[in-house]
CSV table of C-alpha atoms and ligand atoms in Angstrom, one decimal:
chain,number,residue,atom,x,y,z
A,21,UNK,CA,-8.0,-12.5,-19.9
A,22,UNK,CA,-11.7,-13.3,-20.3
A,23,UNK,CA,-13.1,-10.0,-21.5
A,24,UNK,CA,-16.9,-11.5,-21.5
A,25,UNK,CA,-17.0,-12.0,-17.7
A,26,UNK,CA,-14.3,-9.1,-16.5
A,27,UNK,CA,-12.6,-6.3,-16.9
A,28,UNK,CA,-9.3,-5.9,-18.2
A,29,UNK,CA,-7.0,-3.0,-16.1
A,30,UNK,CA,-3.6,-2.4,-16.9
A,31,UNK,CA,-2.4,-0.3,-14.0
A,32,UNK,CA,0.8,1.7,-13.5
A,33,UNK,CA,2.0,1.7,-9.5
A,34,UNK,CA,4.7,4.8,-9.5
A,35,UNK,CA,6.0,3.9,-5.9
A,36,UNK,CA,8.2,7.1,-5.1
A,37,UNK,CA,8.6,8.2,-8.7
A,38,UNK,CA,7.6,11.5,-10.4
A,39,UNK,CA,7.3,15.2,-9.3
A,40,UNK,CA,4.4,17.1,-10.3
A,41,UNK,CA,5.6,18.4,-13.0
A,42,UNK,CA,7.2,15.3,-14.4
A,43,UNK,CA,3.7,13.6,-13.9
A,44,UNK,CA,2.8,16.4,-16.2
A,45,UNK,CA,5.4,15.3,-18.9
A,46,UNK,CA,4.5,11.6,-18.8
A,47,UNK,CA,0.9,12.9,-19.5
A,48,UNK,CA,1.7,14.9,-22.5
A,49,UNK,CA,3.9,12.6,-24.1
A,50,UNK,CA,1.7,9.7,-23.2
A,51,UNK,CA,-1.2,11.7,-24.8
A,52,UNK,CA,0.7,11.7,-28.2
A,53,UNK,CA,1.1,8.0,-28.4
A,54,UNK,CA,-1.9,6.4,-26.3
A,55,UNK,CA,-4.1,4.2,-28.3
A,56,UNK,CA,-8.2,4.3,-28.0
A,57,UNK,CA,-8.1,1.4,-25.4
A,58,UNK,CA,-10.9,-0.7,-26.3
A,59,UNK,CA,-10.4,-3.3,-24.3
A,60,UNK,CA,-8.5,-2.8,-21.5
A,61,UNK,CA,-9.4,0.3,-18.6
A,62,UNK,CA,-5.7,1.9,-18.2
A,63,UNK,CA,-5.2,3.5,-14.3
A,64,UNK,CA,-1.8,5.3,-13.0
A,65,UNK,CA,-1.5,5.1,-9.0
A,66,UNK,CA,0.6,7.7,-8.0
A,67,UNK,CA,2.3,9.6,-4.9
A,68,UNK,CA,-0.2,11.4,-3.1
A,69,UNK,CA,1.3,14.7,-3.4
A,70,UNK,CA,0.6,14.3,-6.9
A,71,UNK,CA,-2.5,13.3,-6.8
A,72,UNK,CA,-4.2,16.9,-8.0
A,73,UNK,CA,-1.2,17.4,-10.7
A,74,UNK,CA,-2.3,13.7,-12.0
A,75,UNK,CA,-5.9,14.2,-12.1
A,76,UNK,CA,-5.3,17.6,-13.5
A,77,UNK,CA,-3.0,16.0,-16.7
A,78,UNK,CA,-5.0,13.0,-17.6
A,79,UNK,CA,-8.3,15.1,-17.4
A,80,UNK,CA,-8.9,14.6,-21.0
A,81,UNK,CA,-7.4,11.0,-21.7
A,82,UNK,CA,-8.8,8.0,-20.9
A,83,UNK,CA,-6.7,7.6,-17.9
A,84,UNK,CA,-8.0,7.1,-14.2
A,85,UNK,CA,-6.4,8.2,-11.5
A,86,UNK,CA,-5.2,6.1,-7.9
A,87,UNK,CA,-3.3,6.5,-4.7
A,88,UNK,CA,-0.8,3.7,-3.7
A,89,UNK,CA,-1.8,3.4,-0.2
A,90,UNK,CA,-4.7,4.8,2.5
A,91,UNK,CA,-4.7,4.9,6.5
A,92,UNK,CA,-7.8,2.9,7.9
A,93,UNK,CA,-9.3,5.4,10.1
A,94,UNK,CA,-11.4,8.1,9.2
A,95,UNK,CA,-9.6,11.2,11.1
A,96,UNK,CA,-8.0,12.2,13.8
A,97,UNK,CA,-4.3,12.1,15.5
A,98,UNK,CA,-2.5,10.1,12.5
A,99,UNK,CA,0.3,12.7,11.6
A,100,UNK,CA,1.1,12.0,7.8
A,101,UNK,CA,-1.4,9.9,6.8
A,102,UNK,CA,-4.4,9.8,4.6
A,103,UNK,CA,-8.0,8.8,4.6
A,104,UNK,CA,-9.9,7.5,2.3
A,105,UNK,CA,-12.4,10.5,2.1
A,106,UNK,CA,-9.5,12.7,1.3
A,107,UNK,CA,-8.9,10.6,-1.7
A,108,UNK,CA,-12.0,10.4,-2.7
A,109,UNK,CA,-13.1,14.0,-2.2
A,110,UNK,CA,-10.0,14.9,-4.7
A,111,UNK,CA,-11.2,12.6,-7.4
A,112,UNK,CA,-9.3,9.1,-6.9
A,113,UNK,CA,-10.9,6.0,-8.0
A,114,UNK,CA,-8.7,3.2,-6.8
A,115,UNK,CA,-6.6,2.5,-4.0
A,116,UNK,CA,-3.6,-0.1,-4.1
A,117,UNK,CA,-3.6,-1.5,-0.3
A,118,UNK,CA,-0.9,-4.2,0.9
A,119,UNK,CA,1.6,-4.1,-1.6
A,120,UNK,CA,4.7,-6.2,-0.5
A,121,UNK,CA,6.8,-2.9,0.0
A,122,UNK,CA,3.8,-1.5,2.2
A,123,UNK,CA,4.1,-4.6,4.0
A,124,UNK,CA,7.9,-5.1,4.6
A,125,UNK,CA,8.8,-1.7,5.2
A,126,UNK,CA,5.8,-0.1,6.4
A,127,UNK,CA,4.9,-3.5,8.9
A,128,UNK,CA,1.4,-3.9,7.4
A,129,UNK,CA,-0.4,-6.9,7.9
A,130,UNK,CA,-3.1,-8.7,6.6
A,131,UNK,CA,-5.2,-7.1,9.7
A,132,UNK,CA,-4.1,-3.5,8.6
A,133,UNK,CA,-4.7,-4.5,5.0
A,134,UNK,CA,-8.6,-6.1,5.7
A,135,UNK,CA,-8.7,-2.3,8.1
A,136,UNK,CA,-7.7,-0.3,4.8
A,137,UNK,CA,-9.9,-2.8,2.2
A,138,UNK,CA,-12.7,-2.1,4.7
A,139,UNK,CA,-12.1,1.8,5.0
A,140,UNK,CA,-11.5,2.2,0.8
A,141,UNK,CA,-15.1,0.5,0.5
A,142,UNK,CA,-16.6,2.4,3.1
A,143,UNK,CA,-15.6,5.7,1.4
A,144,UNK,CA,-16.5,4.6,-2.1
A,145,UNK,CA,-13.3,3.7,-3.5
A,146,UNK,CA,-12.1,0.0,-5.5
A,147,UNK,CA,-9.3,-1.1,-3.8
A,148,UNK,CA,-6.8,-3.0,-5.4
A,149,UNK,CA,-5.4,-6.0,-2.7
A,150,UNK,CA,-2.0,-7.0,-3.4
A,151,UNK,CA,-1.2,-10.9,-2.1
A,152,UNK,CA,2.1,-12.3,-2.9
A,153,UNK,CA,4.6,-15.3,-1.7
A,154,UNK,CA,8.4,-14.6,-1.0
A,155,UNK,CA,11.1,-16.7,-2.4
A,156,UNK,CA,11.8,-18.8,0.6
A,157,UNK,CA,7.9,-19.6,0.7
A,158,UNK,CA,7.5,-20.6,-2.7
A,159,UNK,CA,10.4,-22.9,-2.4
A,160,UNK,CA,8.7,-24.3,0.7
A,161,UNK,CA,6.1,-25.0,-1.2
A,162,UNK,CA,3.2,-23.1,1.4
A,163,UNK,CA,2.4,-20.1,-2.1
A,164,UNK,CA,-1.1,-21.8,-2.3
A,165,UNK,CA,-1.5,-21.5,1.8
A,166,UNK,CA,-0.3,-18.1,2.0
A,167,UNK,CA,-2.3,-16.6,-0.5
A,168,UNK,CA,-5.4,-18.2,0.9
A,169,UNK,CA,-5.0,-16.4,4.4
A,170,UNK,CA,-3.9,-13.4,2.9
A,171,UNK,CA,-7.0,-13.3,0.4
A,172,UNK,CA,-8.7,-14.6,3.0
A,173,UNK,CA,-7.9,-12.3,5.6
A,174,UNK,CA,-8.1,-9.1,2.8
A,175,UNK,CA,-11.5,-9.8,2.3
A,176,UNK,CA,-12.8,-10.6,6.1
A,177,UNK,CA,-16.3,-9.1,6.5
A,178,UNK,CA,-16.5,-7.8,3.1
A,179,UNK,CA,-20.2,-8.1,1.4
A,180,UNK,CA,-20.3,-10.0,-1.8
A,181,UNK,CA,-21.7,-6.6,-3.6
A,182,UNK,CA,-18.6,-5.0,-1.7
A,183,UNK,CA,-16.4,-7.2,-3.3
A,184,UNK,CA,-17.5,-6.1,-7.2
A,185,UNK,CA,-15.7,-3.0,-6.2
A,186,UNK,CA,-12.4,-5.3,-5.4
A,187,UNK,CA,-9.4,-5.8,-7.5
A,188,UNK,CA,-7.2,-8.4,-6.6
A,189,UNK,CA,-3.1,-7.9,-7.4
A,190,UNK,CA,-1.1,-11.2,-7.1
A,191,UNK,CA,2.4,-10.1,-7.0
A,192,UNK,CA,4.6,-12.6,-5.7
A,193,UNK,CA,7.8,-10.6,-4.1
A,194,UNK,CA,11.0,-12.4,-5.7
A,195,UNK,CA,9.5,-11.0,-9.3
A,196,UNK,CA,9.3,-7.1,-8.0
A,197,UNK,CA,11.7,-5.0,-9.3
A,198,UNK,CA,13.8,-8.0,-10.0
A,199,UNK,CA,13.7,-8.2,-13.6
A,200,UNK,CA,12.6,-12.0,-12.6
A,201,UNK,CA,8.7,-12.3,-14.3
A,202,UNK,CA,7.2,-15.5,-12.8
A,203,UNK,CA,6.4,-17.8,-15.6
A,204,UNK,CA,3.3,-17.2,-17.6
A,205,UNK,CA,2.3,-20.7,-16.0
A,206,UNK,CA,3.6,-20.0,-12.4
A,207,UNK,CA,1.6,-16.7,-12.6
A,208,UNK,CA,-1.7,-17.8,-14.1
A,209,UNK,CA,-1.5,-21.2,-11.7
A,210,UNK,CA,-1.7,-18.7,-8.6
A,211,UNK,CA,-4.5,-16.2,-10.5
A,212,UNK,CA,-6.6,-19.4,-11.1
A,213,UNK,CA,-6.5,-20.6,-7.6
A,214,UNK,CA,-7.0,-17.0,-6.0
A,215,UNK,CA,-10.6,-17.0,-8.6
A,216,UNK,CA,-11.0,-20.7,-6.7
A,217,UNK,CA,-10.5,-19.0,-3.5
A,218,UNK,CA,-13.3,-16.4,-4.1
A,219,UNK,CA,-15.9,-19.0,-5.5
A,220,UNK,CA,-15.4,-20.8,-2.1
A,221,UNK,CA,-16.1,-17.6,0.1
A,222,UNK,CA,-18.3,-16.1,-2.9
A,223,UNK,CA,-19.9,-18.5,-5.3
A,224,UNK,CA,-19.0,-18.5,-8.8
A,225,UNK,CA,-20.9,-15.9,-10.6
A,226,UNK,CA,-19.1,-13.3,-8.3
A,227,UNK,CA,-15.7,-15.1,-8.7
A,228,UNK,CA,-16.4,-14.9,-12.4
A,229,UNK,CA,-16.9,-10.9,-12.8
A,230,UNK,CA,-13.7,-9.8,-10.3
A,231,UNK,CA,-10.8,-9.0,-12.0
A,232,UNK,CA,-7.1,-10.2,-10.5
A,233,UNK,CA,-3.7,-8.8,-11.8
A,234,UNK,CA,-0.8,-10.0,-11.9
A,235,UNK,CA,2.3,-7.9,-10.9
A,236,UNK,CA,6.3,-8.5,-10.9
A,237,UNK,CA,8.1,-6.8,-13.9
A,238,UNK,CA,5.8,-6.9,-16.2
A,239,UNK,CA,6.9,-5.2,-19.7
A,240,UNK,CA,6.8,-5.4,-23.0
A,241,UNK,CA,8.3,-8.3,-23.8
A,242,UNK,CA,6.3,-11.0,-21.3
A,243,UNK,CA,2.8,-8.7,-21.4
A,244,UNK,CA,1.6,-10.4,-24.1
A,245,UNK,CA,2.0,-14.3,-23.1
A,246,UNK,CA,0.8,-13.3,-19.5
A,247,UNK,CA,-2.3,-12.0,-20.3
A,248,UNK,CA,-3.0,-14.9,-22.5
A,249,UNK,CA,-3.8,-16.7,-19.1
A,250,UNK,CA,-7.3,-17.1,-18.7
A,251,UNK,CA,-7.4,-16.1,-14.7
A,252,UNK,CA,-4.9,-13.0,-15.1
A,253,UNK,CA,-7.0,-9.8,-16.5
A,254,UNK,CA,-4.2,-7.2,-16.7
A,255,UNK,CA,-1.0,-5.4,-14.6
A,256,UNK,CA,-0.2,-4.3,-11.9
A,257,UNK,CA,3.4,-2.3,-13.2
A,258,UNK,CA,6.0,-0.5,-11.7
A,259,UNK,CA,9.1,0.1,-13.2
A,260,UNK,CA,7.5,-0.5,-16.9
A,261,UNK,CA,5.2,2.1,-16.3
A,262,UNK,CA,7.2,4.9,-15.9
A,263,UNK,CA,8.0,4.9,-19.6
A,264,UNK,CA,5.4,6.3,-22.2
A,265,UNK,CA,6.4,3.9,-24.7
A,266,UNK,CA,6.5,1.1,-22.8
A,267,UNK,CA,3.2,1.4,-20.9
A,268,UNK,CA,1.7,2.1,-24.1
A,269,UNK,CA,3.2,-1.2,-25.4
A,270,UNK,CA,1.6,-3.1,-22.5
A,271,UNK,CA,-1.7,-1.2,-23.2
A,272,UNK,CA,-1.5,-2.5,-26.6
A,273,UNK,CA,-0.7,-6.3,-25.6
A,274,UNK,CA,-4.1,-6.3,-23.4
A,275,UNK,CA,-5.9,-4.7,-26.2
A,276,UNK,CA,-5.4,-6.8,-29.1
A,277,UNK,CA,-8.5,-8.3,-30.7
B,325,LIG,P1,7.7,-4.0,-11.0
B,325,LIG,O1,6.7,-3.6,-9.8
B,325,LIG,O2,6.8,-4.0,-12.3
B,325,LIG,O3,8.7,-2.9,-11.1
B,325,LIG,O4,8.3,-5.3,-10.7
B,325,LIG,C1,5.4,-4.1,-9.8
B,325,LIG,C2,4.8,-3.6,-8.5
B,325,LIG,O5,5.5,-3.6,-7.4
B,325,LIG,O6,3.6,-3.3,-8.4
């Protein structure tokens, strides 16, 4: 973390998790036990049916509010999806956009992803651009290549006073839901060299002020050690999040002193 330069976000992504009314829950009982986060900003992306139950239960906390994915046009014939006025009009602030799952299941790309970065800007939102390697690339050794077209490709045609709006999520896919946490080295390598990325396309005061995540089981136990990295400014979590106690206890590691 560098506090001076950025912002710290610790961020819960709920996938397909929670009803409404269990979203409610989560907010009470986090309510009981959320510390005044001085340091860090904490967000919860949720399922877009819950959006308005979200926004509703962490009205009075310091708690914002995101969606997990939006469609890149602005209306029309696109049965099921979402725009990013819609989000906006209902209150959301951030927007996660290419997370691995989006792309392996959903067959995003990084040309749908720069379409949705694009769109999320265009309606006012910060959207949070998830980059990642898989196993078999890392052990090719091509992690540095791929993340440089993919935060390359994210950020095509983006403004430089666009890209203050941008968070950047480096999630590489083997540590997703895996229970396997890159190393605090392996993770804060990649952050560094995404920052490096930016200060090619963006110069360096711009590369200095974004903040980049890092995501892939995260929890109480590694929070503290990964944060310490100078390039990594907070979470991206998903099954860690959707405990009280232990999103709180990741809040805490990012706001120590
Ligand atoms: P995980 O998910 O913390 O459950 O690994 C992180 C993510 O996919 O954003």
């Amino acid at each position: 973390m560098n506090r001076r330069y950025r912002k710290t976000i610790i961020a819960g992504n709920w996938k397909m998790n929670k009803t409404a009314s269990e979203t409610k829950q989560f907010a009470d009982e986090l309510k009981t036990i959320l510390p005044r986060a001085k340091w860090c900003d904490v967000l919860v992306c949720v399922p877009s049916v819950n959006i308005p139950a979200a926004l509703r239960a962490f009205k009075d906390m310091r708690v914002t509010v995101g969606a997990e994915n939006v469609f890149y046009e602005k209306n029309g014939a696109y049965t099921g999806e979402v725009s990013a006025d819609m989000l906006k009009d209902l209150g959301v602030k951030y927007v996660i956009i290419g997370h691995s799952e989006r792309r392996q299941y959903f067959g995003e790309t990084d040309i749908t992803v720069n379409k949705k970065v694009h769109a999320a800007l265009e309606a006012g939102l910060h959207p949070i651009v998830c980059v990642g390697e898989s196993l078999e690339q890392r052990e090719l050794g091509v992690t540095m290549d791929l993340i440089s077209l993919q935060v390359k490709s994210a950020l095509a045609g983006v403004s430089a006073e666009k890209l203050r709006k941008c968070v950047i999520a480096y999630e590489p896919v083997w540590a997703i839901g895996t229970g396997r946490t890159a190393t605090p080295e392996q993770a804060g390598e990649v952050c560094t060299f995404i920052r490096a990325t930016i200060r090619h396309m963006y110069g360096a005061r711009i590369a200095r002020s974004i903040t980049i995540q890092y995501g892939g089981s995260m929890n109480p136990g590694n929070a503290a050690e990964l944060l310490a990295q100078p390039d990594i400014d907070g979470g991206l979590i998903g099954g860690a999040a959707l405990k009280p106690d232990q999103f709180v206890a990741i809040i805490n590691a990012a706001n120590q002193e």
